[in-house]
C-alpha positions as YAML, in Angstrom:
chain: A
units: angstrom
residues:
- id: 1
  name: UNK
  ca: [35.92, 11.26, 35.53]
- id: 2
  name: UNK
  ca: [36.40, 9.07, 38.39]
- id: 3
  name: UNK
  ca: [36.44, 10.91, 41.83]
- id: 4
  name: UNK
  ca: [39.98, 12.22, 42.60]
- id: 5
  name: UNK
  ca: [41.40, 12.54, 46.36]
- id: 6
  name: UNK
  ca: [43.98, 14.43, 47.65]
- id: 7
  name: UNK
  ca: [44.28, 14.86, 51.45]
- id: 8
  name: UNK
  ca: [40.69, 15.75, 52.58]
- id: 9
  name: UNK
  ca: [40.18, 17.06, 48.77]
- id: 10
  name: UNK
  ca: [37.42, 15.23, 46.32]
- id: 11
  name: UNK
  ca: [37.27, 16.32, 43.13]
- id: 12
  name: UNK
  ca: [34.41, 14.89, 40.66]
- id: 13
  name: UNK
  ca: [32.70, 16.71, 37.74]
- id: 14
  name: UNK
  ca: [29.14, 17.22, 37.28]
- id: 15
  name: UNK
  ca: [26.73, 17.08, 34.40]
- id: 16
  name: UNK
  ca: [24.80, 20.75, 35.72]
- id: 17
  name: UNK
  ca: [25.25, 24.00, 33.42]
- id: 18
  name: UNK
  ca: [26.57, 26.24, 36.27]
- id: 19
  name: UNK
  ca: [27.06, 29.77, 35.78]
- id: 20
  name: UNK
  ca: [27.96, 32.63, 38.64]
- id: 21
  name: UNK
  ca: [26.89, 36.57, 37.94]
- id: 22
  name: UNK
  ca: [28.63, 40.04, 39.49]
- id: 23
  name: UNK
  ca: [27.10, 43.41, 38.48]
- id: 24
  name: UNK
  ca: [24.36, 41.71, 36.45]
- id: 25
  name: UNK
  ca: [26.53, 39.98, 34.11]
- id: 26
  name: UNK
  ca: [27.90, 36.23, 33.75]
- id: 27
  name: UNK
  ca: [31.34, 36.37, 34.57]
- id: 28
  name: UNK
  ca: [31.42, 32.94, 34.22]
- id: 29
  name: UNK
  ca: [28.96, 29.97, 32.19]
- id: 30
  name: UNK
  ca: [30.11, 26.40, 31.92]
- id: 31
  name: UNK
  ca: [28.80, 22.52, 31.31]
- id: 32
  name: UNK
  ca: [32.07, 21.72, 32.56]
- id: 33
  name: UNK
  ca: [32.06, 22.32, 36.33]
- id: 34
  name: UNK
  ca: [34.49, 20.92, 38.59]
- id: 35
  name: UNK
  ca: [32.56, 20.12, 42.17]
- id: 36
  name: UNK
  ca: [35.63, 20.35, 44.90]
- id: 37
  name: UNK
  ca: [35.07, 19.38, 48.30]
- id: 38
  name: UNK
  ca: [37.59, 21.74, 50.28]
- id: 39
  name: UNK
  ca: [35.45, 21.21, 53.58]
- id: 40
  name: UNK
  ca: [34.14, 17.46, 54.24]
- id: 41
  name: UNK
  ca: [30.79, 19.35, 54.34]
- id: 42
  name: UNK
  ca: [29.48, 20.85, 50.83]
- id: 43
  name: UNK
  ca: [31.74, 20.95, 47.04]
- id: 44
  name: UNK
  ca: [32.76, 24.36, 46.04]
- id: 45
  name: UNK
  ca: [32.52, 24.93, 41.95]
- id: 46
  name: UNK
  ca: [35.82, 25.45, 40.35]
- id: 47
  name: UNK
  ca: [35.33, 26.51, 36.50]
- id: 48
  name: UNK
  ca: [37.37, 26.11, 33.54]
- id: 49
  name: UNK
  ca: [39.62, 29.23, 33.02]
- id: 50
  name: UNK
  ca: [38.32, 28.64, 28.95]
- id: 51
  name: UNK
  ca: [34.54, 29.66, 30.38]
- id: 52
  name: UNK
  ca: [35.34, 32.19, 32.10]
- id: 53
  name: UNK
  ca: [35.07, 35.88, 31.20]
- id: 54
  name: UNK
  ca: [38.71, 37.07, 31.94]
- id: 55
  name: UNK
  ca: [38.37, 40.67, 31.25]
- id: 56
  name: UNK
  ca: [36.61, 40.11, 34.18]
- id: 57
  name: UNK
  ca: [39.14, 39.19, 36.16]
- id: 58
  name: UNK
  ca: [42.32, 41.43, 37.47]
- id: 59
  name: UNK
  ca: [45.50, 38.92, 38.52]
- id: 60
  name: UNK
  ca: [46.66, 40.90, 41.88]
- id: 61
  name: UNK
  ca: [50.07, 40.17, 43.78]
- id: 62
  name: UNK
  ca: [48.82, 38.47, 45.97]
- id: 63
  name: UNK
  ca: [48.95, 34.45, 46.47]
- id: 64
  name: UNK
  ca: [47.40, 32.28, 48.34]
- id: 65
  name: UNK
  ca: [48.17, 29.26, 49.65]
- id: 66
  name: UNK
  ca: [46.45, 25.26, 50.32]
- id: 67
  name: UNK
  ca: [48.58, 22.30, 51.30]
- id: 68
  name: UNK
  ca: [46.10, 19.64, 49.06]
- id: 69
  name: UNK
  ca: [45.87, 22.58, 46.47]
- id: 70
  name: UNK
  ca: [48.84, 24.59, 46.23]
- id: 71
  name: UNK
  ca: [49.15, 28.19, 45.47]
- id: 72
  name: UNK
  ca: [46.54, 30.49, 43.61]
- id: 73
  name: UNK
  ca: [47.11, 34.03, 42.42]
- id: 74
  name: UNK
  ca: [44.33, 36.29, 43.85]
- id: 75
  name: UNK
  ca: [42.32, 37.70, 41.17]
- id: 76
  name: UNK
  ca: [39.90, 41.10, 41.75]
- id: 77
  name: UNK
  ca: [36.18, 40.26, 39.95]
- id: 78
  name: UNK
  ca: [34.11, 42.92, 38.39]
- id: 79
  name: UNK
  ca: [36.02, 45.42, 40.69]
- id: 80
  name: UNK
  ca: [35.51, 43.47, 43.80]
- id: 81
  name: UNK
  ca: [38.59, 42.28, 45.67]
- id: 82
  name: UNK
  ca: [40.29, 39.10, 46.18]
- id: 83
  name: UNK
  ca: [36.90, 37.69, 44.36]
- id: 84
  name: UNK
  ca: [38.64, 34.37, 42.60]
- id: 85
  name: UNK
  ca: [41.61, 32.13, 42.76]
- id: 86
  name: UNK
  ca: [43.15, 30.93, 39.84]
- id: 87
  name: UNK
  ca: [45.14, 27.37, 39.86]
- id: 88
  name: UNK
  ca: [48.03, 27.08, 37.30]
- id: 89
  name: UNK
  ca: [49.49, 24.16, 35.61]
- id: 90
  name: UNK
  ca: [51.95, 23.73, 39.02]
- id: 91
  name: UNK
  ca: [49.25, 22.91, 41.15]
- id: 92
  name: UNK
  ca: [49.55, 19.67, 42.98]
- id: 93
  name: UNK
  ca: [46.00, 18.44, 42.13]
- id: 94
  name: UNK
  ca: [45.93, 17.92, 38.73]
- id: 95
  name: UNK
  ca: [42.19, 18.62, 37.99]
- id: 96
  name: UNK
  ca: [41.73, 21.38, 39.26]
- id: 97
  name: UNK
  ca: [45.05, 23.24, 36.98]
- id: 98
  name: UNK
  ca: [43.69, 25.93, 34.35]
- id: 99
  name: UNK
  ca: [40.49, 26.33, 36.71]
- id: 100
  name: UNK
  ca: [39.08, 29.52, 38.58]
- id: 101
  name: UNK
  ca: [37.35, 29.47, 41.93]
- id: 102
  name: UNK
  ca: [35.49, 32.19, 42.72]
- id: 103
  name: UNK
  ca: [34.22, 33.17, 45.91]
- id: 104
  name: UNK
  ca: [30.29, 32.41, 46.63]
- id: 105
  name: UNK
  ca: [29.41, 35.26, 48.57]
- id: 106
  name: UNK
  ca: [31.25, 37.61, 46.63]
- id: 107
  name: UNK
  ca: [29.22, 36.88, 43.60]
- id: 108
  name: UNK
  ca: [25.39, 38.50, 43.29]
- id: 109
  name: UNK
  ca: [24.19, 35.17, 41.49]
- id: 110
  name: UNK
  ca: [24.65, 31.70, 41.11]
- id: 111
  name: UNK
  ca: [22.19, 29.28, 38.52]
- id: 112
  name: UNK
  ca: [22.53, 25.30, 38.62]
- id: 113
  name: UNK
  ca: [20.84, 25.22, 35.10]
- id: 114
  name: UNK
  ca: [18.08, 27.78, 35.22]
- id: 115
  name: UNK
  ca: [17.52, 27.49, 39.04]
- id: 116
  name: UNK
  ca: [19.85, 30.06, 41.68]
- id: 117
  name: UNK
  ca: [21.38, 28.58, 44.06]
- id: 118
  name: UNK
  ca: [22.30, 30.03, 47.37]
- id: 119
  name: UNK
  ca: [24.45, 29.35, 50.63]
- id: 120
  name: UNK
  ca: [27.12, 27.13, 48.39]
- id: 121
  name: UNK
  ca: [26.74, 24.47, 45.80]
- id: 122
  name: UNK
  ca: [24.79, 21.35, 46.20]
- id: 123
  name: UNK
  ca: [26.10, 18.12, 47.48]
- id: 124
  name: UNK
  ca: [24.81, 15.56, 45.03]
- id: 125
  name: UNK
  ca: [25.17, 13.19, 47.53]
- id: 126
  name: UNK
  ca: [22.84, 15.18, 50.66]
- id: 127
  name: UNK
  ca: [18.88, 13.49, 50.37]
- id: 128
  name: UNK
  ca: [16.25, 15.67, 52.19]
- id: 129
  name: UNK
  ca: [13.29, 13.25, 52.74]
- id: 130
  name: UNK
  ca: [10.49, 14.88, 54.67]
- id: 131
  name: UNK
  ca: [7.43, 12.19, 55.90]
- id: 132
  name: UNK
  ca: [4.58, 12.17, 57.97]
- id: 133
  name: UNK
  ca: [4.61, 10.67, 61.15]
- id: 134
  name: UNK
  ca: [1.97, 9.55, 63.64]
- id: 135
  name: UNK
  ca: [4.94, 9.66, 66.41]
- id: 136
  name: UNK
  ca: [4.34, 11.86, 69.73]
- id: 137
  name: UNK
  ca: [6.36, 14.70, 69.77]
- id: 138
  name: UNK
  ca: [7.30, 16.82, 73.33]
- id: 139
  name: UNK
  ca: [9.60, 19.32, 73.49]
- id: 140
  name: UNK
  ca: [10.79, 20.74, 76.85]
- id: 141
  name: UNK
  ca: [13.23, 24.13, 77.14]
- id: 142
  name: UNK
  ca: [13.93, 24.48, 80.50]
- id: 143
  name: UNK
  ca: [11.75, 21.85, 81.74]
- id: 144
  name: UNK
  ca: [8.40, 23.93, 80.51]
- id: 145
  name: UNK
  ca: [6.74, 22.62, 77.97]
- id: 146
  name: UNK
  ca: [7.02, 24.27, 74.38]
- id: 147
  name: UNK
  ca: [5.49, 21.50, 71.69]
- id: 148
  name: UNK
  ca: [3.13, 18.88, 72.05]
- id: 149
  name: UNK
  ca: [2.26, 17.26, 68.94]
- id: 150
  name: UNK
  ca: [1.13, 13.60, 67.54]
- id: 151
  name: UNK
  ca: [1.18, 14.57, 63.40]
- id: 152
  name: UNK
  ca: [4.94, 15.84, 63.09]
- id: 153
  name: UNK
  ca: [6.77, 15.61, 59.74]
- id: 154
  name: UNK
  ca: [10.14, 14.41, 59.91]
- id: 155
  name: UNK
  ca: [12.88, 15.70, 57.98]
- id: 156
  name: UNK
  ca: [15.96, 13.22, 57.09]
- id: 157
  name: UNK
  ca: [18.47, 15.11, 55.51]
- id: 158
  name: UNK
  ca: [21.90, 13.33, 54.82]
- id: 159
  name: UNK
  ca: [24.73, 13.87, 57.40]
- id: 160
  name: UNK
  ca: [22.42, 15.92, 59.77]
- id: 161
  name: UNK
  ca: [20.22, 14.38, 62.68]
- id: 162
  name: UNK
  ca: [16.40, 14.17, 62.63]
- id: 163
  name: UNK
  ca: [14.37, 17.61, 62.54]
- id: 164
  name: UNK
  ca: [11.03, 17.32, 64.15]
- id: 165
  name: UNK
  ca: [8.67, 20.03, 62.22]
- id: 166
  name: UNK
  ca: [5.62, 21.17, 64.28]
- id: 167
  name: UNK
  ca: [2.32, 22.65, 63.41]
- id: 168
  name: UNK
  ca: [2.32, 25.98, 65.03]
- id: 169
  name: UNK
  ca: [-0.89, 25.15, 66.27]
- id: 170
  name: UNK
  ca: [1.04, 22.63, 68.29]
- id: 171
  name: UNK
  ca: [3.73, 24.78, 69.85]
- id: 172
  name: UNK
  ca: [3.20, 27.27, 72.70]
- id: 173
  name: UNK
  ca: [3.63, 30.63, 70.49]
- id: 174
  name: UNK
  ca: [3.34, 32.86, 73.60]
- id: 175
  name: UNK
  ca: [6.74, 31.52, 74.56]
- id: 176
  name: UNK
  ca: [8.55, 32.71, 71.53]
- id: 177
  name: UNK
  ca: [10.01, 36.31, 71.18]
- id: 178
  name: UNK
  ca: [10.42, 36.92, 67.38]
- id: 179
  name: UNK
  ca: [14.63, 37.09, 66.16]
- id: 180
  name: UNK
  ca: [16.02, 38.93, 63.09]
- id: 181
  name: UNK
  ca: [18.37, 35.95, 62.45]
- id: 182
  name: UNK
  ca: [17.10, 34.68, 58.93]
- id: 183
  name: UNK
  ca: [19.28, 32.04, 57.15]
- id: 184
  name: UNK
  ca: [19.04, 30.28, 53.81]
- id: 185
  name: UNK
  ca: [20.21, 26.85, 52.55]
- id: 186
  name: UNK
  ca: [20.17, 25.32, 49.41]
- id: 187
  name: UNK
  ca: [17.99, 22.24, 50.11]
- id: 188
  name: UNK
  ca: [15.08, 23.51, 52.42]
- id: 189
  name: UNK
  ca: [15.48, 27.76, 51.51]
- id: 190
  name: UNK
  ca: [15.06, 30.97, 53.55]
- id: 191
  name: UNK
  ca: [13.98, 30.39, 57.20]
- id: 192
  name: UNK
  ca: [13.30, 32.79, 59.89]
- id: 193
  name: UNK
  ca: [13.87, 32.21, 64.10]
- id: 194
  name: UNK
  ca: [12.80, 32.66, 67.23]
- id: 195
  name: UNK
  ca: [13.97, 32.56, 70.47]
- id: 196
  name: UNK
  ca: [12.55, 31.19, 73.70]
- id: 197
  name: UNK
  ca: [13.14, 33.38, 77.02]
- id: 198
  name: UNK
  ca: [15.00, 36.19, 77.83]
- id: 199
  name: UNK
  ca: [18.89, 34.95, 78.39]
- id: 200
  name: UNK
  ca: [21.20, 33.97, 75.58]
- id: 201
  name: UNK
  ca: [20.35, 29.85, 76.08]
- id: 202
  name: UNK
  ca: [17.13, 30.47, 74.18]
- id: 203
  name: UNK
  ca: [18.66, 32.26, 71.12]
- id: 204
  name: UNK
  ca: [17.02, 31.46, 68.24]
- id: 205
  name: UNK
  ca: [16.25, 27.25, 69.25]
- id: 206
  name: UNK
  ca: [13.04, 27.84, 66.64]
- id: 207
  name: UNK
  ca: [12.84, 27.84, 62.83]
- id: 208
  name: UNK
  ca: [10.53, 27.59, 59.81]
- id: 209
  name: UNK
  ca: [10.70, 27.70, 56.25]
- id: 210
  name: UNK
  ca: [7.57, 29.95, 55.33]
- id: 211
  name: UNK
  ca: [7.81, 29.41, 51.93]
- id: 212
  name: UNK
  ca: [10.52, 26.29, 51.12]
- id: 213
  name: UNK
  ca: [12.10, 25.27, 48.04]
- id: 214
  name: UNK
  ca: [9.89, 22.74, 45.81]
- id: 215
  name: UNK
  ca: [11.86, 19.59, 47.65]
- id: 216
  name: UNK
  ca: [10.75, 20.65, 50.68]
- id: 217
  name: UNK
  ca: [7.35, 21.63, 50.63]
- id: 218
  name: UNK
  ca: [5.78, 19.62, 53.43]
- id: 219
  name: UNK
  ca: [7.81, 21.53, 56.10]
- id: 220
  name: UNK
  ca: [5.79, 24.97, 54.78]
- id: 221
  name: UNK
  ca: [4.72, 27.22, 57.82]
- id: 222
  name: UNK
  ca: [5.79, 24.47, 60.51]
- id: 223
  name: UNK
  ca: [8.03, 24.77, 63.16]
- id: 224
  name: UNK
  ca: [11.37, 22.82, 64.52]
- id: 225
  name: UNK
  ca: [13.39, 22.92, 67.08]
- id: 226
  name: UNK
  ca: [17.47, 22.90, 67.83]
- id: 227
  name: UNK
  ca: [17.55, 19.28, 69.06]
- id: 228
  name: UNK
  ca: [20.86, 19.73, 70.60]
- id: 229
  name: UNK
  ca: [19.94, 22.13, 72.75]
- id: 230
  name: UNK
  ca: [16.16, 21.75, 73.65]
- id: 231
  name: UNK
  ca: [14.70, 18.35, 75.38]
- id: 232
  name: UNK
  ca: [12.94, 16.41, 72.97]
- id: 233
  name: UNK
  ca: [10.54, 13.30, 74.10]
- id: 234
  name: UNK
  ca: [9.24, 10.51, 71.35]
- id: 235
  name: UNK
  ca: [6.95, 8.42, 72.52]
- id: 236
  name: UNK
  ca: [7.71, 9.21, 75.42]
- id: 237
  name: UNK
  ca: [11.33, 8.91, 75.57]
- id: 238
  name: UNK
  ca: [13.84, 11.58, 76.37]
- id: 239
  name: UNK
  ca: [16.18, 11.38, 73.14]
- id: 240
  name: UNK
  ca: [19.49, 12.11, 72.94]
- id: 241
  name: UNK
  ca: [21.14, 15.84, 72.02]
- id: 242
  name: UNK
  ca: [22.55, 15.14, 68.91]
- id: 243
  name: UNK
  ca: [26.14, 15.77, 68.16]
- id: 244
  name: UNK
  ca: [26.48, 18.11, 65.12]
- id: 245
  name: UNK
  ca: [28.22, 21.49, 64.29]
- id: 246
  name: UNK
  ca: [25.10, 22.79, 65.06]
- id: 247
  name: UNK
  ca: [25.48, 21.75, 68.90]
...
């Protein structure tokens, strides 16, 4: 199927077996995934109402509403509330009619073939490349120095800027204060922070993977750096904070 817009919608299908899980069991197993990009961002997996388990699903009274996808009725999944929306023949995209959307964090598991996914679906269109660089690395917080390093791998990941990644050995460790923030994304992993100082400026401005996803395996154990909100020198030159939604 050729890629179908409506509004800020894109609607293509993919080739993956994608399947979601509540309570241990597949509520829902398809080769016939719709990838819908609600949010310019990431796609969101609708699935076809015919691979879905529907004595799963409980139709509530509730509706709700998008102006590029019309109205859903709320469905409870495996007991847990407002869990899916289901699109009828009315709605305005044509696609996605007959097609369930469940939500991703209300769901225990979701598999792209045999592999879980987490965070949201991946864009087939996001590249992580990580390389090796020679390049001389500074990083300043506060005009002190926290990283010095001349062997940093760089990580180009589509639609983001840039990430420097640090030996430790490399980065001033008695200036970091360990955080609980941990977050996980479904290119790179599960990476844990740290923060630099003691006021709320220096929340959690360090990361690393400790143990990455196979596509990202040369960024294992190093360190990077919020670019848009530390100072970063290459070769010598002050670069510019990056405008992101991370800024």
């Amino acid at each position: 199927m050729e890629p179908t817009k409506r509004g800020r919608v894109r609607v293509e299908t993919t080739a993956k077996r994608v399947r979601v899980y509540a309570e241990g069991r597949a509520v829902a197993d398809t080769t016939r995934a719709l990838l819908v990009w609600e949010v310019p961002y990431y796609p969101t997996y609708y699935f076809p109402a015919d691979d879905v388990r529907v004595e799963e699903l409980k139709a509530t009274a509730e509706t709700r509403h998008s102006p590029s996808r019309g109205d859903a009725v709320v469905h409870d999944v495996a007991g847990r509330p407002g869990a899916a929306l289901v699109y009828g023949d009315d709605a305005p995209l044509e696609e996605i009619r007959g097609h369930v959307r469940f939500d991703w964090n209300a769901m225990d598991n979701w598999f792209e073939e045999d592999e879980e996914v987490f965070v949201h679906a991946r864009d087939p269109y996001t590249r992580v490349d990580v390389l090796a660089s020679s390049r001389h690395v500074r990083v300043e917080v506060d005009g002190v120095t926290v990283a010095d390093s001349r062997s940093p791998r760089i990580l180009f990941e589509t639609g983001l800027p840039p990430r420097y990644y640090l030996p430790k050995t490399d980065v001033r460790l008695d200036l970091l204060r360990p955080s609980e923030t941990v977050t996980h994304c479904p290119y790179k992993g599960r990476a844990v922070y740290w923060s630099v100082g003691g006021d709320e400026s220096g929340r959690d401005l360090v990361w690393s993977y400790p143990t990455p996803l196979a596509e990202s395996q040369k960024i294992a154990g190093l360190v990077a750096f919020y670019d848009e909100k530390v100072d970063v020198y290459v070769d010598g030159v002050l670069q510019d904070r990056p405008k992101s939604k991370f800024a």
